[in-house]
């Protein structure tokens, strides 16, 4: 069986060489814009490509404002700070995510609390979130307080796993009832929609990543998206060291961050945004090929988006029957030069988050032992 899958992937990518999980494609104006950027000498955090890239991402996602950052983790960090997350607050997120989601919460001095995902979307479960909040919280002076720890739950960070849209509208409704701000981690879901609205635009703040392994890349890079002008202005300010505008004086009125995306990276981003529609088309075709193949196989399930969701199919995922089979599959494919990877270990199993409060995590534990990503680069 594994040999058949390896054969399929080799046929799709038409190569006998090593097949990576997700490699970038530079087939458009990347070199032209990079050269233009170098010639202009504006290679750092000021320049026309940063503005152009932000405009392109805002237009594509339908967000009013977009603020480019050095990476997606920095965007999350700033997003949480602007959601008023302070030391000793709590932030709810899913245990099944890339470590950056939980780390950004820690950077604020806050405590992550892990609530389960849905089995089908692999993103934060509205049902489990509601149950957790009903059982563990009370509203005091308009704030949601965790009755176990006495700490304020300031924000919820849902994440659209591998580009598959999670049930964000339901999470928004629940959070509104509890007066909790949503910072939507859309690092993996540029080009994914829930009920035809772009992911990352449901919460007060959404964040994107343009790391080398993402659907489009700027080498390293990220973006904060929002419809709130005041959040957008603050985001730009604190990602650029809180420098008070002046022609020559260096005056900074708070401890802030040097998180602005350099123009050089943004030049790459502008070219990648031009290619994005083509990339998404190619990824959709690839997902259809995988889906068609796995429909004939009862033991392996290809993970499809739920009916409300349109996925960018950033990383295609399959569900194997148990941990042993998963491990055999990973060994067979990787030894054959076809790169596959397991889903992340649950955040609450990592040393730094071991003592975090958790809800019932049945679905996350089930998925942790079974989900594997297949090669998903644009063809
Ligand atoms: C879910 C998630 N959140 C956050 C990040 C952080 O993005 P970056 O690597 O650009 O810092 C990533 C990706 O790397 C991610 O997959």
CSV table of C-alpha atoms and ligand atoms in Angstrom, one decimal:
chain,number,residue,atom,x,y,z
A,1,UNK,CA,0.0,0.0,0.0
A,2,UNK,CA,2.7,2.5,1.0
A,3,UNK,CA,4.6,1.7,-2.2
A,4,UNK,CA,1.5,2.6,-4.2
A,5,UNK,CA,1.3,6.0,-2.4
A,6,UNK,CA,5.0,6.6,-3.0
A,7,UNK,CA,4.5,5.7,-6.7
A,8,UNK,CA,1.5,8.2,-6.9
A,9,UNK,CA,3.5,11.0,-5.4
A,10,UNK,CA,6.5,10.4,-7.6
A,11,UNK,CA,4.2,10.3,-10.7
A,12,UNK,CA,2.5,13.6,-9.6
A,13,UNK,CA,5.9,15.4,-9.1
A,14,UNK,CA,7.4,13.5,-12.1
A,15,UNK,CA,10.7,12.9,-10.4
A,16,UNK,CA,12.9,10.1,-8.9
A,17,UNK,CA,14.7,12.7,-6.7
A,18,UNK,CA,13.9,13.7,-3.2
A,19,UNK,CA,10.5,15.2,-2.8
A,20,UNK,CA,10.2,17.9,-0.1
A,21,UNK,CA,7.1,18.6,1.9
A,22,UNK,CA,6.6,22.1,0.7
A,23,UNK,CA,9.1,24.1,-1.3
A,24,UNK,CA,8.7,27.7,-2.6
A,25,UNK,CA,8.3,28.6,-6.3
A,26,UNK,CA,9.8,31.7,-7.8
A,27,UNK,CA,8.5,31.9,-11.3
A,28,UNK,CA,7.4,35.5,-11.6
A,29,UNK,CA,8.8,38.9,-11.0
A,30,UNK,CA,10.8,38.0,-7.9
A,31,UNK,CA,14.3,38.7,-9.3
A,32,UNK,CA,13.1,41.8,-11.1
A,33,UNK,CA,11.7,43.3,-7.9
A,34,UNK,CA,14.6,42.3,-5.8
A,35,UNK,CA,17.0,43.9,-8.2
A,36,UNK,CA,14.8,47.0,-8.2
A,37,UNK,CA,14.9,47.1,-4.4
A,38,UNK,CA,18.7,46.7,-4.3
A,39,UNK,CA,19.2,49.4,-6.9
A,40,UNK,CA,16.9,51.8,-4.9
A,41,UNK,CA,19.1,51.2,-1.8
A,42,UNK,CA,15.9,51.0,0.3
A,43,UNK,CA,16.5,47.4,1.5
A,44,UNK,CA,15.5,47.9,5.1
A,45,UNK,CA,12.2,48.7,6.8
A,46,UNK,CA,11.2,51.6,4.6
A,47,UNK,CA,10.4,51.4,0.9
A,48,UNK,CA,7.7,51.2,-1.7
A,49,UNK,CA,7.5,47.4,-1.7
A,50,UNK,CA,6.4,47.2,2.0
A,51,UNK,CA,3.5,49.5,1.2
A,52,UNK,CA,2.7,47.7,-2.1
A,53,UNK,CA,2.8,44.3,-0.3
A,54,UNK,CA,0.5,45.5,2.4
A,55,UNK,CA,-2.0,46.9,-0.1
A,56,UNK,CA,-1.9,43.6,-2.1
A,57,UNK,CA,-2.6,41.5,1.0
A,58,UNK,CA,-5.3,43.8,2.3
A,59,UNK,CA,-7.0,43.7,-1.1
A,60,UNK,CA,-6.7,39.9,-1.5
A,61,UNK,CA,-8.0,39.2,2.0
A,62,UNK,CA,-10.7,41.9,2.1
A,63,UNK,CA,-9.2,43.4,5.3
A,64,UNK,CA,-9.2,47.2,5.6
A,65,UNK,CA,-5.6,47.3,6.9
A,66,UNK,CA,-2.5,45.1,6.7
A,67,UNK,CA,0.8,45.7,8.6
A,68,UNK,CA,3.8,43.7,7.5
A,69,UNK,CA,6.1,42.2,10.2
A,70,UNK,CA,9.3,40.2,10.3
A,71,UNK,CA,7.5,36.9,10.7
A,72,UNK,CA,4.1,35.4,11.7
A,73,UNK,CA,5.2,34.9,15.3
A,74,UNK,CA,5.9,38.7,15.7
A,75,UNK,CA,2.5,39.4,14.1
A,76,UNK,CA,0.9,37.2,16.7
A,77,UNK,CA,2.8,38.7,19.6
A,78,UNK,CA,1.8,42.2,18.5
A,79,UNK,CA,-1.8,41.1,17.9
A,80,UNK,CA,-2.0,39.7,21.4
A,81,UNK,CA,-0.5,42.9,22.9
A,82,UNK,CA,-3.1,45.0,21.0
A,83,UNK,CA,-5.8,42.7,22.3
A,84,UNK,CA,-4.7,44.0,25.7
A,85,UNK,CA,-3.1,40.7,26.8
A,86,UNK,CA,-1.0,41.5,29.9
A,87,UNK,CA,1.3,39.6,32.2
A,88,UNK,CA,-0.7,37.0,34.2
A,89,UNK,CA,-3.7,37.1,31.9
A,90,UNK,CA,-4.8,33.9,30.2
A,91,UNK,CA,-5.3,33.2,26.5
A,92,UNK,CA,-7.2,30.2,25.2
A,93,UNK,CA,-5.8,28.3,22.2
A,94,UNK,CA,-5.8,24.9,20.7
A,95,UNK,CA,-3.2,22.3,21.8
A,96,UNK,CA,-2.8,21.1,18.2
A,97,UNK,CA,-0.9,24.0,16.6
A,98,UNK,CA,2.6,25.0,15.7
A,99,UNK,CA,4.5,26.1,18.8
A,100,UNK,CA,4.6,29.8,17.7
A,101,UNK,CA,0.9,30.2,18.7
A,102,UNK,CA,1.6,29.2,22.3
A,103,UNK,CA,5.0,31.0,22.4
A,104,UNK,CA,3.4,34.3,21.4
A,105,UNK,CA,1.1,34.1,24.4
A,106,UNK,CA,4.1,33.5,26.6
A,107,UNK,CA,6.0,36.5,25.2
A,108,UNK,CA,3.2,38.6,26.6
A,109,UNK,CA,3.8,37.1,30.1
A,110,UNK,CA,0.3,35.4,29.8
A,111,UNK,CA,-0.7,31.8,30.3
A,112,UNK,CA,-1.9,29.6,27.5
A,113,UNK,CA,-5.0,27.5,28.3
A,114,UNK,CA,-5.6,24.6,25.9
A,115,UNK,CA,-9.1,23.7,24.6
A,116,UNK,CA,-9.8,20.9,22.2
A,117,UNK,CA,-10.1,21.0,18.4
A,118,UNK,CA,-12.9,19.5,16.2
A,119,UNK,CA,-12.0,16.2,14.6
A,120,UNK,CA,-13.0,17.3,11.1
A,121,UNK,CA,-11.4,20.8,10.9
A,122,UNK,CA,-8.5,20.1,13.4
A,123,UNK,CA,-9.2,23.7,14.5
A,124,UNK,CA,-10.5,25.1,17.8
A,125,UNK,CA,-13.9,23.4,18.6
A,126,UNK,CA,-16.8,25.9,19.3
A,127,UNK,CA,-18.6,23.2,21.3
A,128,UNK,CA,-15.6,22.4,23.5
A,129,UNK,CA,-14.8,26.2,24.0
A,130,UNK,CA,-18.4,26.8,25.1
A,131,UNK,CA,-18.3,23.9,27.5
A,132,UNK,CA,-15.0,25.1,28.9
A,133,UNK,CA,-16.2,28.6,29.4
A,134,UNK,CA,-19.5,27.5,31.0
A,135,UNK,CA,-17.7,25.2,33.4
A,136,UNK,CA,-14.7,27.3,34.4
A,137,UNK,CA,-15.5,31.0,34.1
A,138,UNK,CA,-17.6,33.8,35.5
A,139,UNK,CA,-18.0,37.4,34.4
A,140,UNK,CA,-16.7,40.0,36.8
A,141,UNK,CA,-17.0,43.7,35.9
A,142,UNK,CA,-17.5,42.7,32.3
A,143,UNK,CA,-14.3,40.6,32.2
A,144,UNK,CA,-14.2,36.8,31.8
A,145,UNK,CA,-12.5,35.3,34.9
A,146,UNK,CA,-11.2,31.8,35.2
A,147,UNK,CA,-12.7,30.6,38.5
A,148,UNK,CA,-9.8,28.1,39.0
A,149,UNK,CA,-7.0,30.6,38.7
A,150,UNK,CA,-8.7,33.9,39.2
A,151,UNK,CA,-7.0,35.2,36.1
A,152,UNK,CA,-8.7,37.1,33.3
A,153,UNK,CA,-9.2,35.3,30.0
A,154,UNK,CA,-8.3,38.1,27.6
A,155,UNK,CA,-8.2,36.5,24.2
A,156,UNK,CA,-8.8,33.3,22.2
A,157,UNK,CA,-6.5,32.3,19.4
A,158,UNK,CA,-8.2,29.9,17.0
A,159,UNK,CA,-6.0,28.5,14.2
A,160,UNK,CA,-6.9,27.2,10.7
A,161,UNK,CA,-4.9,24.0,10.6
A,162,UNK,CA,-3.0,23.3,7.3
A,163,UNK,CA,-5.3,25.9,5.6
A,164,UNK,CA,-8.5,24.0,6.5
A,165,UNK,CA,-11.0,26.6,7.8
A,166,UNK,CA,-12.3,26.0,11.3
A,167,UNK,CA,-15.7,27.0,12.6
A,168,UNK,CA,-14.7,30.6,13.1
A,169,UNK,CA,-18.2,32.2,13.1
A,170,UNK,CA,-19.3,30.0,16.0
A,171,UNK,CA,-16.2,30.9,18.0
A,172,UNK,CA,-16.8,34.6,17.3
A,173,UNK,CA,-20.3,34.3,18.7
A,174,UNK,CA,-19.2,32.5,21.8
A,175,UNK,CA,-16.3,35.0,22.4
A,176,UNK,CA,-18.7,38.0,22.0
A,177,UNK,CA,-20.9,36.5,24.8
A,178,UNK,CA,-17.9,36.3,27.1
A,179,UNK,CA,-16.3,39.6,26.1
A,180,UNK,CA,-13.1,37.9,24.9
A,181,UNK,CA,-11.1,39.2,22.0
A,182,UNK,CA,-10.2,37.0,19.1
A,183,UNK,CA,-6.7,37.0,17.5
A,184,UNK,CA,-7.1,34.7,14.6
A,185,UNK,CA,-4.0,32.7,13.7
A,186,UNK,CA,-4.3,32.5,9.9
A,187,UNK,CA,-0.6,31.8,9.4
A,188,UNK,CA,-1.4,28.7,7.3
A,189,UNK,CA,-4.5,29.9,5.6
A,190,UNK,CA,-3.8,32.6,3.1
A,191,UNK,CA,-6.4,31.9,0.3
A,192,UNK,CA,-8.8,29.9,2.6
A,193,UNK,CA,-12.3,31.1,3.2
A,194,UNK,CA,-15.1,30.4,5.7
A,195,UNK,CA,-18.5,31.1,4.1
A,196,UNK,CA,-16.7,33.0,1.4
A,197,UNK,CA,-15.0,35.4,3.8
A,198,UNK,CA,-11.2,35.2,4.1
A,199,UNK,CA,-9.8,33.5,7.2
A,200,UNK,CA,-8.1,36.0,9.5
A,201,UNK,CA,-10.8,38.6,9.0
A,202,UNK,CA,-13.3,37.3,11.5
A,203,UNK,CA,-11.4,38.2,14.7
A,204,UNK,CA,-10.4,41.8,15.8
A,205,UNK,CA,-7.0,40.9,14.5
A,206,UNK,CA,-5.8,38.2,12.1
A,207,UNK,CA,-2.2,37.1,11.5
A,208,UNK,CA,-0.4,35.6,8.5
A,209,UNK,CA,3.0,34.0,7.9
A,210,UNK,CA,5.2,34.1,4.8
A,211,UNK,CA,7.8,31.7,6.1
A,212,UNK,CA,9.7,29.7,3.4
A,213,UNK,CA,7.3,26.7,3.7
A,214,UNK,CA,4.0,28.7,3.3
A,215,UNK,CA,1.8,29.1,0.3
A,216,UNK,CA,3.6,32.3,-0.6
A,217,UNK,CA,6.9,33.3,1.0
A,218,UNK,CA,9.0,36.4,1.7
A,219,UNK,CA,11.9,34.3,3.1
A,220,UNK,CA,10.7,35.2,6.5
A,221,UNK,CA,7.7,37.5,7.0
A,222,UNK,CA,4.3,38.0,8.5
A,223,UNK,CA,1.3,40.3,8.5
A,224,UNK,CA,-1.3,41.6,10.8
A,225,UNK,CA,-4.7,42.2,9.3
A,226,UNK,CA,-7.6,44.2,10.8
A,227,UNK,CA,-10.6,46.3,10.0
A,228,UNK,CA,-9.9,48.6,12.9
A,229,UNK,CA,-8.0,51.8,12.0
A,230,UNK,CA,-6.8,52.4,15.5
A,231,UNK,CA,-5.4,48.8,15.9
A,232,UNK,CA,-3.7,49.2,12.5
A,233,UNK,CA,-2.0,52.5,13.5
A,234,UNK,CA,-0.9,51.1,16.8
A,235,UNK,CA,0.4,47.9,15.1
A,236,UNK,CA,2.6,50.0,12.8
A,237,UNK,CA,3.8,52.1,15.6
A,238,UNK,CA,4.9,49.4,18.0
A,239,UNK,CA,6.5,47.3,15.2
A,240,UNK,CA,8.7,50.3,14.4
A,241,UNK,CA,10.1,51.0,17.9
A,242,UNK,CA,7.4,53.6,18.7
A,243,UNK,CA,9.3,56.4,17.1
A,244,UNK,CA,7.4,59.6,17.3
A,245,UNK,CA,7.5,61.1,13.7
A,246,UNK,CA,10.0,63.9,13.4
A,247,UNK,CA,12.4,64.8,10.6
A,248,UNK,CA,15.6,64.3,12.7
A,249,UNK,CA,14.8,63.7,16.4
A,250,UNK,CA,14.9,60.2,17.9
A,251,UNK,CA,12.0,60.2,20.3
A,252,UNK,CA,10.4,57.0,21.4
A,253,UNK,CA,7.5,57.1,23.9
A,254,UNK,CA,7.3,53.4,24.9
A,255,UNK,CA,9.3,50.2,24.9
A,256,UNK,CA,8.4,48.8,21.5
A,257,UNK,CA,9.7,46.4,18.9
A,258,UNK,CA,11.8,46.3,15.7
A,259,UNK,CA,9.4,43.9,14.0
A,260,UNK,CA,8.9,45.7,10.6
A,261,UNK,CA,9.3,43.6,7.5
A,262,UNK,CA,12.3,44.8,5.4
A,263,UNK,CA,11.6,46.2,1.9
A,264,UNK,CA,13.8,43.4,0.4
A,265,UNK,CA,11.5,40.7,1.8
A,266,UNK,CA,8.5,42.7,0.7
A,267,UNK,CA,9.8,42.9,-2.8
A,268,UNK,CA,9.7,39.1,-2.9
A,269,UNK,CA,6.2,39.3,-1.4
A,270,UNK,CA,4.9,41.6,-4.1
A,271,UNK,CA,6.0,39.1,-6.8
A,272,UNK,CA,4.6,36.1,-4.8
A,273,UNK,CA,1.2,37.8,-4.5
A,274,UNK,CA,1.0,38.1,-8.3
A,275,UNK,CA,1.5,34.3,-8.4
A,276,UNK,CA,-0.9,33.5,-5.6
A,277,UNK,CA,-4.0,32.8,-7.7
A,278,UNK,CA,-2.0,30.4,-9.9
A,279,UNK,CA,-0.5,28.7,-6.8
A,280,UNK,CA,-4.0,28.2,-5.3
A,281,UNK,CA,-5.2,26.7,-8.5
A,282,UNK,CA,-2.3,24.3,-8.6
A,283,UNK,CA,-2.8,23.3,-5.0
A,284,UNK,CA,-6.5,22.6,-5.5
A,285,UNK,CA,-5.7,20.3,-8.5
A,286,UNK,CA,-3.1,18.5,-6.4
A,287,UNK,CA,-5.6,18.0,-3.5
A,288,UNK,CA,-8.1,16.6,-6.0
A,289,UNK,CA,-5.6,14.1,-7.2
A,290,UNK,CA,-4.9,13.0,-3.6
A,291,UNK,CA,-8.6,12.9,-2.7
A,292,UNK,CA,-9.4,10.8,-5.8
A,293,UNK,CA,-6.7,8.3,-4.9
A,294,UNK,CA,-7.6,8.0,-1.2
A,295,UNK,CA,-11.3,7.6,-1.9
A,296,UNK,CA,-10.5,4.1,-3.1
A,297,UNK,CA,-8.7,3.3,0.1
A,298,UNK,CA,-10.8,2.5,3.2
A,299,UNK,CA,-7.9,2.5,5.7
A,300,UNK,CA,-6.7,6.1,4.9
A,301,UNK,CA,-8.8,9.2,4.9
A,302,UNK,CA,-7.9,12.3,3.0
A,303,UNK,CA,-8.9,15.3,5.1
A,304,UNK,CA,-11.3,17.6,3.2
A,305,UNK,CA,-12.6,21.0,4.3
A,306,UNK,CA,-16.1,21.2,5.9
A,307,UNK,CA,-18.9,22.4,3.7
A,308,UNK,CA,-18.6,26.0,4.9
A,309,UNK,CA,-14.9,26.1,4.1
A,310,UNK,CA,-12.7,26.6,1.0
A,311,UNK,CA,-9.2,25.5,1.7
A,312,UNK,CA,-6.0,26.7,0.2
A,313,UNK,CA,-4.7,23.1,0.7
A,314,UNK,CA,-1.5,24.5,2.0
A,315,UNK,CA,-0.5,21.1,3.4
A,316,UNK,CA,-2.5,18.1,2.4
A,317,UNK,CA,-3.2,15.7,5.2
A,318,UNK,CA,-4.3,12.1,5.6
A,319,UNK,CA,-5.6,10.2,8.7
A,320,UNK,CA,-4.2,6.8,9.3
A,321,UNK,CA,-5.8,4.2,11.5
A,322,UNK,CA,-3.5,4.3,14.6
A,323,UNK,CA,0.0,5.4,15.9
A,324,UNK,CA,1.7,2.2,14.8
A,325,UNK,CA,0.5,2.5,11.2
A,326,UNK,CA,1.3,6.2,11.2
A,327,UNK,CA,4.9,5.5,12.3
A,328,UNK,CA,5.3,2.8,9.6
A,329,UNK,CA,4.0,5.2,7.0
A,330,UNK,CA,6.4,7.9,8.0
A,331,UNK,CA,9.3,5.5,7.9
A,332,UNK,CA,8.4,4.0,4.5
A,333,UNK,CA,7.9,7.4,2.8
A,334,UNK,CA,10.8,9.2,4.3
A,335,UNK,CA,13.2,6.3,3.6
A,336,UNK,CA,12.0,6.4,0.0
A,337,UNK,CA,12.9,10.1,-0.3
A,338,UNK,CA,9.3,11.3,-0.1
A,339,UNK,CA,9.1,13.7,2.7
A,340,UNK,CA,6.1,13.3,5.0
A,341,UNK,CA,5.6,14.7,8.5
A,342,UNK,CA,3.4,14.0,11.4
A,343,UNK,CA,1.1,16.6,12.8
A,344,UNK,CA,2.6,18.5,15.8
A,345,UNK,CA,2.9,17.1,19.3
A,346,UNK,CA,0.3,18.6,21.5
A,347,UNK,CA,1.4,21.9,23.1
A,348,UNK,CA,0.5,20.7,26.6
A,349,UNK,CA,3.0,17.8,26.2
A,350,UNK,CA,6.0,20.2,25.6
A,351,UNK,CA,8.1,20.9,28.7
A,352,UNK,CA,7.3,24.6,28.9
A,353,UNK,CA,3.5,24.1,28.6
A,354,UNK,CA,3.2,20.9,30.7
A,355,UNK,CA,1.5,22.7,33.6
A,356,UNK,CA,-1.0,24.7,31.5
A,357,UNK,CA,-4.7,24.2,32.2
A,358,UNK,CA,-6.4,22.0,29.6
A,359,UNK,CA,-10.0,21.1,28.8
A,360,UNK,CA,-10.9,17.6,27.6
A,361,UNK,CA,-8.5,17.0,24.7
A,362,UNK,CA,-9.9,13.7,23.3
A,363,UNK,CA,-10.0,14.9,19.7
A,364,UNK,CA,-6.5,16.5,19.7
A,365,UNK,CA,-5.1,13.3,21.2
A,366,UNK,CA,-6.8,11.2,18.6
A,367,UNK,CA,-5.5,13.3,15.7
A,368,UNK,CA,-2.0,13.6,17.2
A,369,UNK,CA,-1.5,9.9,16.7
A,370,UNK,CA,-2.9,9.7,13.2
A,371,UNK,CA,-2.4,12.7,11.0
A,372,UNK,CA,0.4,12.9,8.4
A,373,UNK,CA,1.1,15.6,5.9
A,374,UNK,CA,2.0,14.7,2.3
A,375,UNK,CA,4.1,16.6,-0.2
A,376,UNK,CA,2.1,19.7,-1.2
A,377,UNK,CA,4.4,22.1,-3.2
A,378,UNK,CA,2.9,23.9,-6.1
A,379,UNK,CA,3.5,21.9,-9.3
B,1,LIG,C1,0.0,28.0,13.0
B,1,LIG,C2,1.2,28.9,12.9
B,1,LIG,N1,1.2,30.0,13.7
B,1,LIG,C3,2.3,30.8,13.7
B,1,LIG,C4,3.3,30.6,12.8
B,1,LIG,C5,4.5,31.5,12.9
B,1,LIG,O1,4.9,32.0,11.7
B,1,LIG,P1,6.5,32.4,11.4
B,1,LIG,O2,7.2,31.1,11.2
B,1,LIG,O3,6.4,33.2,10.2
B,1,LIG,O4,7.0,33.1,12.6
B,1,LIG,C6,3.3,29.4,11.9
B,1,LIG,C7,4.3,29.1,11.0
B,1,LIG,O5,5.4,29.0,10.9
B,1,LIG,C8,2.2,28.6,12.0
B,1,LIG,O6,2.1,27.5,11.3
